[in-house]
Amino acid sequence: MPGEETSDPYRVWLSEVMLQQTTVAAVTPRFERFLARWPTVEALAAAADEDVLSEWAGLGYYARARNLIACAREVAGRGGFPDTEEELRKLPGIGGYTAAAIAAIAFGRRAVVIDTNVERVVARLHGIDVPIAEAKDRIRELADALTPQVGAGDFAQAMMDLGATICRPRAPECTKCPLSPDCKAFASGEPERFPAPKRKLVRPTKHGIAQWIERDGCIWLIRRPAKGMLGGMAALPGPEWTADTANEGPALARVTHVFTHFRLELDIVAASEPEREGWWQALSQISDAGLPTLYRRAIDAVLESRTKLAA
DNA sequence: GACGCGTGGCA
DNA sequence: TTGCCAAGCGT
């Protein structure tokens, strides 16, 4: 974990994968639960897929969990984590950042660890005012030049801490920054202009229907296809989401959920019979179902409207 | 290089 | 309320 002194590659790997695009605050309690349940990579490798996906529920980017399982099995099969950046990079779910971070933090290798924090710090330091995507190679050269031969892992964590707390995207606290005397962005008087912002993404709205099939205090859940949105996760049954308005009839509830690249308006409608493979999940134990946030919110919305009607 | 892929916090 | 952003990866 951030700031934690550790060299156990399993812990470093697990925390780094969890932290991909996910905040420390969100990860910390989940990391502890994961570790308590599967203390070693061998234990994780032996776990059932659905148990791991369920434990990951709510963390998002579920391909990470699928890759985590595949990676754990590969590592357990070969008797442990490889200790070089090059070999780590070949494992599922381990890209350039994570391979470098594990090599440096867990194995004490010199590796150039580049995440968005490092990119921003370096871009400001050197006054790079084009979008990051156009300056990847230049930033790598500059980050390489900054990285010490010994202690690359500590250096990387220090750079990431600097980026997260002082050299923030907005309202950087340059007066507290040890690099400000050498920083071109600070010298410009407008450090926030560096690097140039990414192009804004358009977020269309999609519509969907989820079926509420209830019997004896249980609802019918299904498992989504292994690939694509919420791949492999537990879900309410229903047709694929579309760009068109899908439902004009009565709904038990509607939830709006924002994904990375679209907004979803999901109507939950009553249905009588299961139409595909799945299982009955007791509503009293719905939190054990491993539902991603979209479906957890959908079910909460139905139960809440029911409570209000009864009141 | 660009896009698909979740979620929650914050201004 | 809306948009931005987060210790990225796979295709």
mmCIF file of C-alpha atoms (C1' of nucleotides) in Angstrom:
data_model
loop_
_atom_site.group_PDB
_atom_site.id
_atom_site.type_symbol
_atom_site.label_atom_id
_atom_site.label_comp_id
_atom_site.label_asym_id
_atom_site.label_seq_id
_atom_site.Cartn_x
_atom_site.Cartn_y
_atom_site.Cartn_z
ATOM 1 C CA MET A 1 0.000 0.000 0.000
ATOM 2 C CA PRO A 2 1.116 3.577 -0.404
ATOM 3 C CA GLY A 3 3.703 4.488 2.140
ATOM 4 C CA GLU A 4 3.834 0.965 3.473
ATOM 5 C CA GLU A 5 7.237 -0.640 3.632
ATOM 6 C CA THR A 6 6.884 -4.005 2.013
ATOM 7 C CA SER A 7 8.678 -6.245 -0.356
ATOM 8 C CA ASP A 8 6.169 -9.066 -0.592
ATOM 9 C CA PRO A 9 5.548 -9.165 -4.338
ATOM 10 C CA TYR A 10 2.056 -10.569 -3.842
ATOM 11 C CA ARG A 11 1.018 -7.607 -1.716
ATOM 12 C CA VAL A 12 2.686 -5.115 -4.003
ATOM 13 C CA TRP A 13 1.062 -6.658 -7.066
ATOM 14 C CA LEU A 14 -2.379 -6.822 -5.485
ATOM 15 C CA SER A 15 -2.289 -3.253 -4.240
ATOM 16 C CA GLU A 16 -0.924 -1.884 -7.511
ATOM 17 C CA VAL A 17 -3.620 -3.604 -9.562
ATOM 18 C CA MET A 18 -6.326 -2.393 -7.196
ATOM 19 C CA LEU A 19 -4.954 1.130 -7.386
ATOM 20 C CA GLN A 20 -5.170 1.260 -11.179
ATOM 21 C CA GLN A 21 -7.497 4.219 -11.790
ATOM 22 C CA THR A 22 -8.864 3.809 -8.284
ATOM 23 C CA THR A 23 -8.354 6.011 -5.247
ATOM 24 C CA VAL A 24 -6.385 4.984 -2.166
ATOM 25 C CA ALA A 25 -9.465 5.621 -0.027
ATOM 26 C CA ALA A 26 -11.533 3.175 -2.075
ATOM 27 C CA VAL A 27 -8.800 0.558 -2.209
ATOM 28 C CA THR A 28 -7.550 0.399 1.373
ATOM 29 C CA PRO A 29 -10.418 -1.497 3.043
ATOM 30 C CA ARG A 30 -10.872 -3.749 0.033
ATOM 31 C CA PHE A 31 -7.188 -4.609 -0.033
ATOM 32 C CA GLU A 32 -7.318 -5.695 3.600
ATOM 33 C CA ARG A 33 -10.353 -7.902 2.995
ATOM 34 C CA PHE A 34 -8.763 -9.473 -0.055
ATOM 35 C CA LEU A 35 -5.560 -10.203 1.787
ATOM 36 C CA ALA A 36 -7.354 -11.697 4.760
ATOM 37 C CA ARG A 37 -9.326 -13.996 2.472
ATOM 38 C CA TRP A 38 -6.440 -14.959 0.185
ATOM 39 C CA PRO A 39 -3.149 -14.377 2.020
ATOM 40 C CA THR A 40 -0.931 -15.782 -0.731
ATOM 41 C CA VAL A 41 -0.891 -15.917 -4.495
ATOM 42 C CA GLU A 42 -1.326 -19.695 -4.229
ATOM 43 C CA ALA A 43 -4.507 -19.223 -2.218
ATOM 44 C CA LEU A 44 -5.835 -16.730 -4.744
ATOM 45 C CA ALA A 45 -4.925 -19.027 -7.619
ATOM 46 C CA ALA A 46 -6.995 -21.786 -6.013
ATOM 47 C CA ALA A 47 -10.077 -19.601 -5.521
ATOM 48 C CA ALA A 48 -13.214 -19.952 -7.633
ATOM 49 C CA ASP A 49 -13.637 -17.264 -10.286
ATOM 50 C CA GLU A 50 -17.000 -16.128 -8.971
ATOM 51 C CA ASP A 51 -15.645 -15.725 -5.440
ATOM 52 C CA VAL A 52 -12.898 -13.401 -6.648
ATOM 53 C CA LEU A 53 -15.248 -11.399 -8.879
ATOM 54 C CA SER A 54 -17.688 -11.116 -5.994
ATOM 55 C CA GLU A 55 -14.965 -9.840 -3.696
ATOM 56 C CA TRP A 56 -14.044 -7.282 -6.363
ATOM 57 C CA ALA A 57 -17.639 -6.071 -6.754
ATOM 58 C CA GLY A 58 -17.958 -2.308 -6.446
ATOM 59 C CA LEU A 59 -14.320 -1.608 -7.300
ATOM 60 C CA GLY A 60 -14.983 -1.200 -11.011
ATOM 61 C CA TYR A 61 -12.965 -2.053 -14.095
ATOM 62 C CA TYR A 62 -13.783 -5.706 -13.715
ATOM 63 C CA ALA A 63 -11.322 -6.839 -16.375
ATOM 64 C CA ARG A 64 -8.780 -6.216 -13.641
ATOM 65 C CA ALA A 65 -10.343 -8.951 -11.518
ATOM 66 C CA ARG A 66 -10.486 -11.372 -14.437
ATOM 67 C CA ASN A 67 -6.837 -10.660 -15.219
ATOM 68 C CA LEU A 68 -5.995 -10.936 -11.532
ATOM 69 C CA ILE A 69 -7.267 -14.507 -11.482
ATOM 70 C CA ALA A 70 -5.386 -15.431 -14.646
ATOM 71 C CA CYS A 71 -2.219 -13.792 -13.348
ATOM 72 C CA ALA A 72 -2.411 -15.499 -9.961
ATOM 73 C CA ARG A 73 -2.724 -18.906 -11.603
ATOM 74 C CA GLU A 74 0.156 -18.257 -13.940
ATOM 75 C CA VAL A 75 2.357 -17.053 -11.092
ATOM 76 C CA ALA A 76 1.412 -19.923 -8.792
ATOM 77 C CA GLY A 77 2.071 -22.347 -11.642
ATOM 78 C CA ARG A 78 5.576 -21.041 -12.200
ATOM 79 C CA GLY A 79 6.373 -20.969 -8.483
ATOM 80 C CA GLY A 80 6.327 -17.233 -7.811
ATOM 81 C CA PHE A 81 6.480 -13.798 -9.386
ATOM 82 C CA PRO A 82 9.224 -13.098 -11.912
ATOM 83 C CA ASP A 83 11.610 -10.439 -10.581
ATOM 84 C CA THR A 84 12.284 -8.440 -13.728
ATOM 85 C CA GLU A 85 10.210 -5.723 -15.336
ATOM 86 C CA GLU A 86 10.354 -7.492 -18.690
ATOM 87 C CA GLU A 87 8.956 -10.771 -17.371
ATOM 88 C CA LEU A 88 6.370 -9.090 -15.156
ATOM 89 C CA ARG A 89 5.126 -7.163 -18.186
ATOM 90 C CA LYS A 90 4.119 -10.430 -19.862
ATOM 91 C CA LEU A 91 1.606 -11.337 -17.153
ATOM 92 C CA PRO A 92 -2.105 -10.588 -17.633
ATOM 93 C CA GLY A 93 -3.210 -7.258 -16.210
ATOM 94 C CA ILE A 94 0.363 -6.066 -15.710
ATOM 95 C CA GLY A 95 1.191 -3.211 -18.062
ATOM 96 C CA GLY A 96 4.063 -0.788 -18.195
ATOM 97 C CA TYR A 97 3.281 1.049 -15.005
ATOM 98 C CA THR A 98 2.569 -1.978 -12.841
ATOM 99 C CA ALA A 99 5.557 -3.972 -14.105
ATOM 100 C CA ALA A 100 7.873 -1.089 -13.281
ATOM 101 C CA ALA A 101 6.255 -0.506 -9.889
ATOM 102 C CA ILE A 102 6.550 -4.150 -8.824
ATOM 103 C CA ALA A 103 10.112 -4.448 -10.107
ATOM 104 C CA ALA A 104 11.139 -1.317 -8.213
ATOM 105 C CA ILE A 105 9.092 -1.651 -5.020
ATOM 106 C CA ALA A 106 9.051 -5.418 -4.497
ATOM 107 C CA PHE A 107 12.393 -6.375 -6.006
ATOM 108 C CA GLY A 108 14.508 -3.258 -5.599
ATOM 109 C CA ARG A 109 15.189 -3.022 -9.308
ATOM 110 C CA ARG A 110 15.848 0.233 -11.055
ATOM 111 C CA ALA A 111 12.716 0.839 -13.086
ATOM 112 C CA VAL A 112 11.208 4.038 -14.431
ATOM 113 C CA VAL A 113 7.741 4.150 -12.905
ATOM 114 C CA ILE A 114 5.403 6.421 -14.844
ATOM 115 C CA ASP A 115 1.805 7.044 -13.862
ATOM 116 C CA THR A 116 -0.347 10.120 -14.404
ATOM 117 C CA ASN A 117 1.155 11.806 -11.337
ATOM 118 C CA VAL A 118 4.690 11.381 -12.618
ATOM 119 C CA GLU A 119 3.614 12.561 -16.055
ATOM 120 C CA ARG A 120 2.111 15.720 -14.610
ATOM 121 C CA VAL A 121 5.066 16.484 -12.321
ATOM 122 C CA VAL A 122 7.551 16.000 -15.144
ATOM 123 C CA ALA A 123 5.439 17.971 -17.614
ATOM 124 C CA ARG A 124 5.256 20.919 -15.222
ATOM 125 C CA LEU A 125 8.907 20.713 -14.239
ATOM 126 C CA HIS A 126 9.908 20.976 -17.889
ATOM 127 C CA GLY A 127 7.135 23.242 -19.060
ATOM 128 C CA ILE A 128 5.549 20.757 -21.430
ATOM 129 C CA ASP A 129 2.271 22.346 -22.445
ATOM 130 C CA VAL A 130 1.025 19.875 -25.059
ATOM 131 C CA PRO A 131 -1.346 17.010 -24.177
ATOM 132 C CA ILE A 132 0.380 14.109 -22.417
ATOM 133 C CA ALA A 133 -0.436 11.785 -25.300
ATOM 134 C CA GLU A 134 1.770 13.853 -27.586
ATOM 135 C CA ALA A 135 4.697 13.900 -25.186
ATOM 136 C CA LYS A 136 4.927 10.315 -23.948
ATOM 137 C CA ASP A 137 8.405 9.670 -25.319
ATOM 138 C CA ARG A 138 9.816 12.965 -24.095
ATOM 139 C CA ILE A 139 8.336 12.464 -20.638
ATOM 140 C CA ARG A 140 9.781 8.953 -20.433
ATOM 141 C CA GLU A 141 13.255 10.291 -21.242
ATOM 142 C CA LEU A 142 12.940 13.003 -18.624
ATOM 143 C CA ALA A 143 11.558 10.646 -15.966
ATOM 144 C CA ASP A 144 14.361 8.190 -16.716
ATOM 145 C CA ALA A 145 16.912 10.942 -16.201
ATOM 146 C CA LEU A 146 15.375 11.795 -12.813
ATOM 147 C CA THR A 147 15.161 8.200 -11.535
ATOM 148 C CA PRO A 148 18.044 7.240 -9.240
ATOM 149 C CA GLN A 149 20.073 4.067 -9.727
ATOM 150 C CA VAL A 150 19.317 2.969 -6.173
ATOM 151 C CA GLY A 151 15.980 3.474 -4.459
ATOM 152 C CA ALA A 152 13.860 3.735 -7.598
ATOM 153 C CA GLY A 153 10.875 2.349 -5.713
ATOM 154 C CA ASP A 154 11.024 4.977 -2.979
ATOM 155 C CA PHE A 155 11.606 7.636 -5.609
ATOM 156 C CA ALA A 156 8.546 6.514 -7.538
ATOM 157 C CA GLN A 157 6.351 6.571 -4.461
ATOM 158 C CA ALA A 158 7.676 10.012 -3.549
ATOM 159 C CA MET A 159 6.887 11.334 -7.032
ATOM 160 C CA MET A 160 3.392 9.890 -6.899
ATOM 161 C CA ASP A 161 2.802 11.363 -3.451
ATOM 162 C CA LEU A 162 4.032 14.723 -4.704
ATOM 163 C CA GLY A 163 1.647 14.550 -7.644
ATOM 164 C CA ALA A 164 -1.269 13.492 -5.489
ATOM 165 C CA THR A 165 -0.876 16.021 -2.700
ATOM 166 C CA ILE A 166 1.079 19.078 -3.927
ATOM 167 C CA CYS A 167 1.475 18.991 -7.695
ATOM 168 C CA ARG A 168 -2.246 18.357 -8.070
ATOM 169 C CA PRO A 169 -4.092 18.756 -11.355
ATOM 170 C CA ARG A 170 -5.963 21.760 -10.003
ATOM 171 C CA ALA A 171 -4.737 24.326 -7.500
ATOM 172 C CA PRO A 172 -1.216 22.966 -7.059
ATOM 173 C CA GLU A 173 0.494 24.094 -3.869
ATOM 174 C CA CYS A 174 3.729 25.279 -5.411
ATOM 175 C CA THR A 175 4.822 27.107 -2.258
ATOM 176 C CA LYS A 176 5.155 23.718 -0.559
ATOM 177 C CA CYS A 177 6.907 22.044 -3.476
ATOM 178 C CA PRO A 178 10.610 21.231 -3.206
ATOM 179 C CA LEU A 179 10.876 21.318 -7.001
ATOM 180 C CA SER A 180 9.465 24.807 -7.521
ATOM 181 C CA PRO A 181 12.877 26.536 -7.837
ATOM 182 C CA ASP A 182 13.535 24.431 -10.949
ATOM 183 C CA CYS A 183 9.969 24.243 -12.237
ATOM 184 C CA LYS A 184 9.139 25.907 -15.541
ATOM 185 C CA ALA A 185 5.414 25.706 -14.920
ATOM 186 C CA PHE A 186 5.858 27.515 -11.600
ATOM 187 C CA ALA A 187 8.051 30.113 -13.272
ATOM 188 C CA SER A 188 5.314 30.745 -15.821
ATOM 189 C CA GLY A 189 2.962 31.860 -13.063
ATOM 190 C CA GLU A 190 0.253 29.531 -14.337
ATOM 191 C CA PRO A 191 1.353 26.033 -13.313
ATOM 192 C CA GLU A 192 -2.146 24.679 -13.787
ATOM 193 C CA ARG A 193 -1.846 25.171 -17.555
ATOM 194 C CA PHE A 194 0.678 22.304 -17.695
ATOM 195 C CA PRO A 195 0.205 19.807 -19.220
ATOM 196 C CA ALA A 196 -2.528 20.682 -21.719
ATOM 197 C CA PRO A 197 -5.906 19.117 -20.854
ATOM 198 C CA LYS A 198 -7.117 15.969 -22.520
ATOM 199 C CA ARG A 199 -9.851 16.281 -25.082
ATOM 200 C CA LYS A 200 -13.247 16.231 -23.480
ATOM 201 C CA LEU A 201 -15.189 13.048 -23.964
ATOM 202 C CA VAL A 202 -18.801 13.007 -25.052
ATOM 203 C CA ARG A 203 -21.053 10.854 -22.911
ATOM 204 C CA PRO A 204 -24.214 9.694 -24.695
ATOM 205 C CA THR A 205 -27.178 8.284 -22.812
ATOM 206 C CA LYS A 206 -28.238 4.661 -23.205
ATOM 207 C CA HIS A 207 -31.375 3.000 -21.944
ATOM 208 C CA GLY A 208 -31.920 -0.401 -20.479
ATOM 209 C CA ILE A 209 -34.398 -2.664 -18.775
ATOM 210 C CA ALA A 210 -33.680 -4.935 -15.854
ATOM 211 C CA GLN A 211 -36.153 -7.585 -14.798
ATOM 212 C CA TRP A 212 -37.294 -7.942 -11.221
ATOM 213 C CA ILE A 213 -38.336 -11.548 -10.715
ATOM 214 C CA GLU A 214 -39.199 -12.163 -7.101
ATOM 215 C CA ARG A 215 -40.336 -15.287 -5.312
ATOM 216 C CA ASP A 216 -40.393 -16.137 -1.600
ATOM 217 C CA GLY A 217 -38.107 -13.268 -0.645
ATOM 218 C CA CYS A 218 -35.608 -14.083 -3.371
ATOM 219 C CA ILE A 219 -34.830 -12.426 -6.705
ATOM 220 C CA TRP A 220 -33.471 -14.033 -9.833
ATOM 221 C CA LEU A 221 -29.907 -13.073 -10.703
ATOM 222 C CA ILE A 222 -27.804 -14.022 -13.684
ATOM 223 C CA ARG A 223 -24.099 -13.871 -14.514
ATOM 224 C CA ARG A 224 -23.139 -11.557 -17.331
ATOM 225 C CA PRO A 225 -21.048 -12.765 -20.274
ATOM 226 C CA ALA A 226 -17.348 -12.960 -19.492
ATOM 227 C CA LYS A 227 -16.341 -10.117 -21.797
ATOM 228 C CA GLY A 228 -17.555 -6.563 -22.190
ATOM 229 C CA MET A 229 -19.348 -4.326 -19.724
ATOM 230 C CA LEU A 230 -19.407 -5.753 -16.187
ATOM 231 C CA GLY A 231 -18.061 -8.950 -17.692
ATOM 232 C CA GLY A 232 -18.510 -12.013 -15.513
ATOM 233 C CA MET A 233 -20.369 -10.107 -12.829
ATOM 234 C CA ALA A 234 -23.654 -10.946 -11.130
ATOM 235 C CA ALA A 235 -26.585 -8.934 -12.498
ATOM 236 C CA LEU A 236 -30.308 -8.559 -12.865
ATOM 237 C CA PRO A 237 -31.514 -10.190 -16.092
ATOM 238 C CA GLY A 238 -32.536 -8.010 -19.009
ATOM 239 C CA PRO A 239 -31.894 -7.197 -22.660
ATOM 240 C CA GLU A 240 -28.826 -5.365 -23.891
ATOM 241 C CA TRP A 241 -28.787 -1.628 -23.374
ATOM 242 C CA THR A 242 -29.444 0.511 -26.415
ATOM 243 C CA ALA A 243 -29.200 4.118 -27.516
ATOM 244 C CA ASP A 244 -32.967 4.247 -27.971
ATOM 245 C CA THR A 245 -35.575 4.656 -25.307
ATOM 246 C CA ALA A 246 -36.267 1.103 -24.317
ATOM 247 C CA ASN A 247 -39.141 1.242 -21.887
ATOM 248 C CA GLU A 248 -42.407 3.163 -21.890
ATOM 249 C CA GLY A 249 -44.371 0.941 -19.549
ATOM 250 C CA PRO A 250 -44.537 1.033 -15.779
ATOM 251 C CA ALA A 251 -41.332 0.592 -13.854
ATOM 252 C CA LEU A 252 -40.726 -0.339 -10.248
ATOM 253 C CA ALA A 253 -37.854 2.113 -10.216
ATOM 254 C CA ARG A 254 -35.383 3.880 -12.439
ATOM 255 C CA VAL A 255 -31.716 4.508 -11.761
ATOM 256 C CA THR A 256 -29.269 6.644 -13.670
ATOM 257 C CA HIS A 257 -25.709 5.411 -13.601
ATOM 258 C CA VAL A 258 -22.645 7.015 -15.124
ATOM 259 C CA PHE A 259 -20.039 4.813 -16.742
ATOM 260 C CA THR A 260 -16.789 5.938 -18.301
ATOM 261 C CA HIS A 261 -18.170 6.497 -21.766
ATOM 262 C CA PHE A 262 -21.948 6.617 -21.461
ATOM 263 C CA ARG A 263 -24.761 7.338 -19.081
ATOM 264 C CA LEU A 264 -27.334 4.613 -18.478
ATOM 265 C CA GLU A 265 -30.976 5.046 -17.551
ATOM 266 C CA LEU A 266 -32.077 1.667 -16.293
ATOM 267 C CA ASP A 267 -35.732 0.876 -15.669
ATOM 268 C CA ILE A 268 -36.424 -2.015 -13.344
ATOM 269 C CA VAL A 269 -39.636 -3.764 -14.405
ATOM 270 C CA ALA A 270 -41.541 -6.629 -12.863
ATOM 271 C CA ALA A 271 -41.415 -10.003 -14.592
ATOM 272 C CA SER A 272 -42.810 -13.374 -13.578
ATOM 273 C CA GLU A 273 -40.583 -16.192 -14.789
ATOM 274 C CA PRO A 274 -36.819 -16.643 -15.205
ATOM 275 C CA GLU A 275 -35.923 -17.057 -18.861
ATOM 276 C CA ARG A 276 -32.274 -17.955 -18.653
ATOM 277 C CA GLU A 277 -29.751 -19.577 -16.387
ATOM 278 C CA GLY A 278 -29.252 -17.968 -13.012
ATOM 279 C CA TRP A 279 -30.012 -18.378 -9.339
ATOM 280 C CA TRP A 280 -32.372 -17.242 -6.611
ATOM 281 C CA GLN A 281 -30.719 -14.756 -4.295
ATOM 282 C CA ALA A 282 -32.306 -14.006 -0.945
ATOM 283 C CA LEU A 283 -33.018 -10.292 -0.672
ATOM 284 C CA SER A 284 -31.974 -10.487 2.961
ATOM 285 C CA GLN A 285 -28.503 -11.538 1.794
ATOM 286 C CA ILE A 286 -28.290 -9.374 -1.278
ATOM 287 C CA SER A 287 -25.014 -7.821 -0.155
ATOM 288 C CA ASP A 288 -23.378 -11.235 -0.499
ATOM 289 C CA ALA A 289 -24.291 -11.492 -4.165
ATOM 290 C CA GLY A 290 -21.237 -9.614 -5.421
ATOM 291 C CA LEU A 291 -23.263 -7.160 -7.448
ATOM 292 C CA PRO A 292 -21.573 -4.294 -9.246
ATOM 293 C CA THR A 293 -22.729 -0.871 -8.145
ATOM 294 C CA LEU A 294 -25.243 -0.395 -10.967
ATOM 295 C CA TYR A 295 -27.313 -3.390 -9.894
ATOM 296 C CA ARG A 296 -26.841 -2.780 -6.199
ATOM 297 C CA ARG A 297 -28.321 0.683 -6.730
ATOM 298 C CA ALA A 298 -31.128 -0.688 -8.900
ATOM 299 C CA ILE A 299 -32.162 -3.144 -6.209
ATOM 300 C CA ASP A 300 -31.851 -0.516 -3.496
ATOM 301 C CA ALA A 301 -34.128 1.766 -5.496
ATOM 302 C CA VAL A 302 -36.856 -0.876 -5.764
ATOM 303 C CA LEU A 303 -36.664 -1.754 -2.086
ATOM 304 C CA GLU A 304 -36.707 1.897 -1.122
ATOM 305 C CA SER A 305 -39.779 2.710 -3.197
ATOM 306 C CA ARG A 306 -41.478 -0.292 -1.636
ATOM 307 C CA THR A 307 -40.641 0.969 1.851
ATOM 308 C CA LYS A 308 -42.097 4.369 1.031
ATOM 309 C CA LEU A 309 -45.308 2.831 -0.288
ATOM 310 C CA ALA A 310 -45.698 0.863 2.906
ATOM 311 C CA ALA A 311 -45.183 3.911 5.064
ATOM 312 C "C1'" DG B 1 -3.154 6.263 -30.942
ATOM 313 C "C1'" DA B 2 -7.716 5.822 -29.662
ATOM 314 C "C1'" DC B 3 -11.169 3.617 -27.504
ATOM 315 C "C1'" DG B 4 -13.670 0.508 -24.042
ATOM 316 C "C1'" DC B 5 -13.784 -0.246 -19.470
ATOM 317 C "C1'" DG B 6 -16.539 1.563 -13.138
ATOM 318 C "C1'" DT B 7 -16.904 4.082 -9.387
ATOM 319 C "C1'" DG B 8 -16.893 7.739 -5.930
ATOM 320 C "C1'" DG B 9 -15.315 12.209 -4.325
ATOM 321 C "C1'" DC B 10 -15.004 16.859 -5.004
ATOM 322 C "C1'" DA B 11 -15.380 21.742 -6.830
ATOM 323 C "C1'" DT C 1 -25.942 19.354 -11.337
ATOM 324 C "C1'" DT C 2 -22.248 18.489 -14.094
ATOM 325 C "C1'" DG C 3 -17.655 17.645 -15.215
ATOM 326 C "C1'" DC C 4 -13.146 16.278 -13.821
ATOM 327 C "C1'" DC C 5 -10.168 13.168 -11.992
ATOM 328 C "C1'" DA C 6 -7.827 8.667 -9.967
ATOM 329 C "C1'" DA C 7 -0.958 4.561 -8.393
ATOM 330 C "C1'" DG C 8 -3.850 1.802 -16.331
ATOM 331 C "C1'" DC C 9 -4.545 -2.244 -19.280
ATOM 332 C "C1'" DG C 10 -5.958 -4.661 -23.473
ATOM 333 C "C1'" DT C 11 -7.105 -4.415 -28.083
#
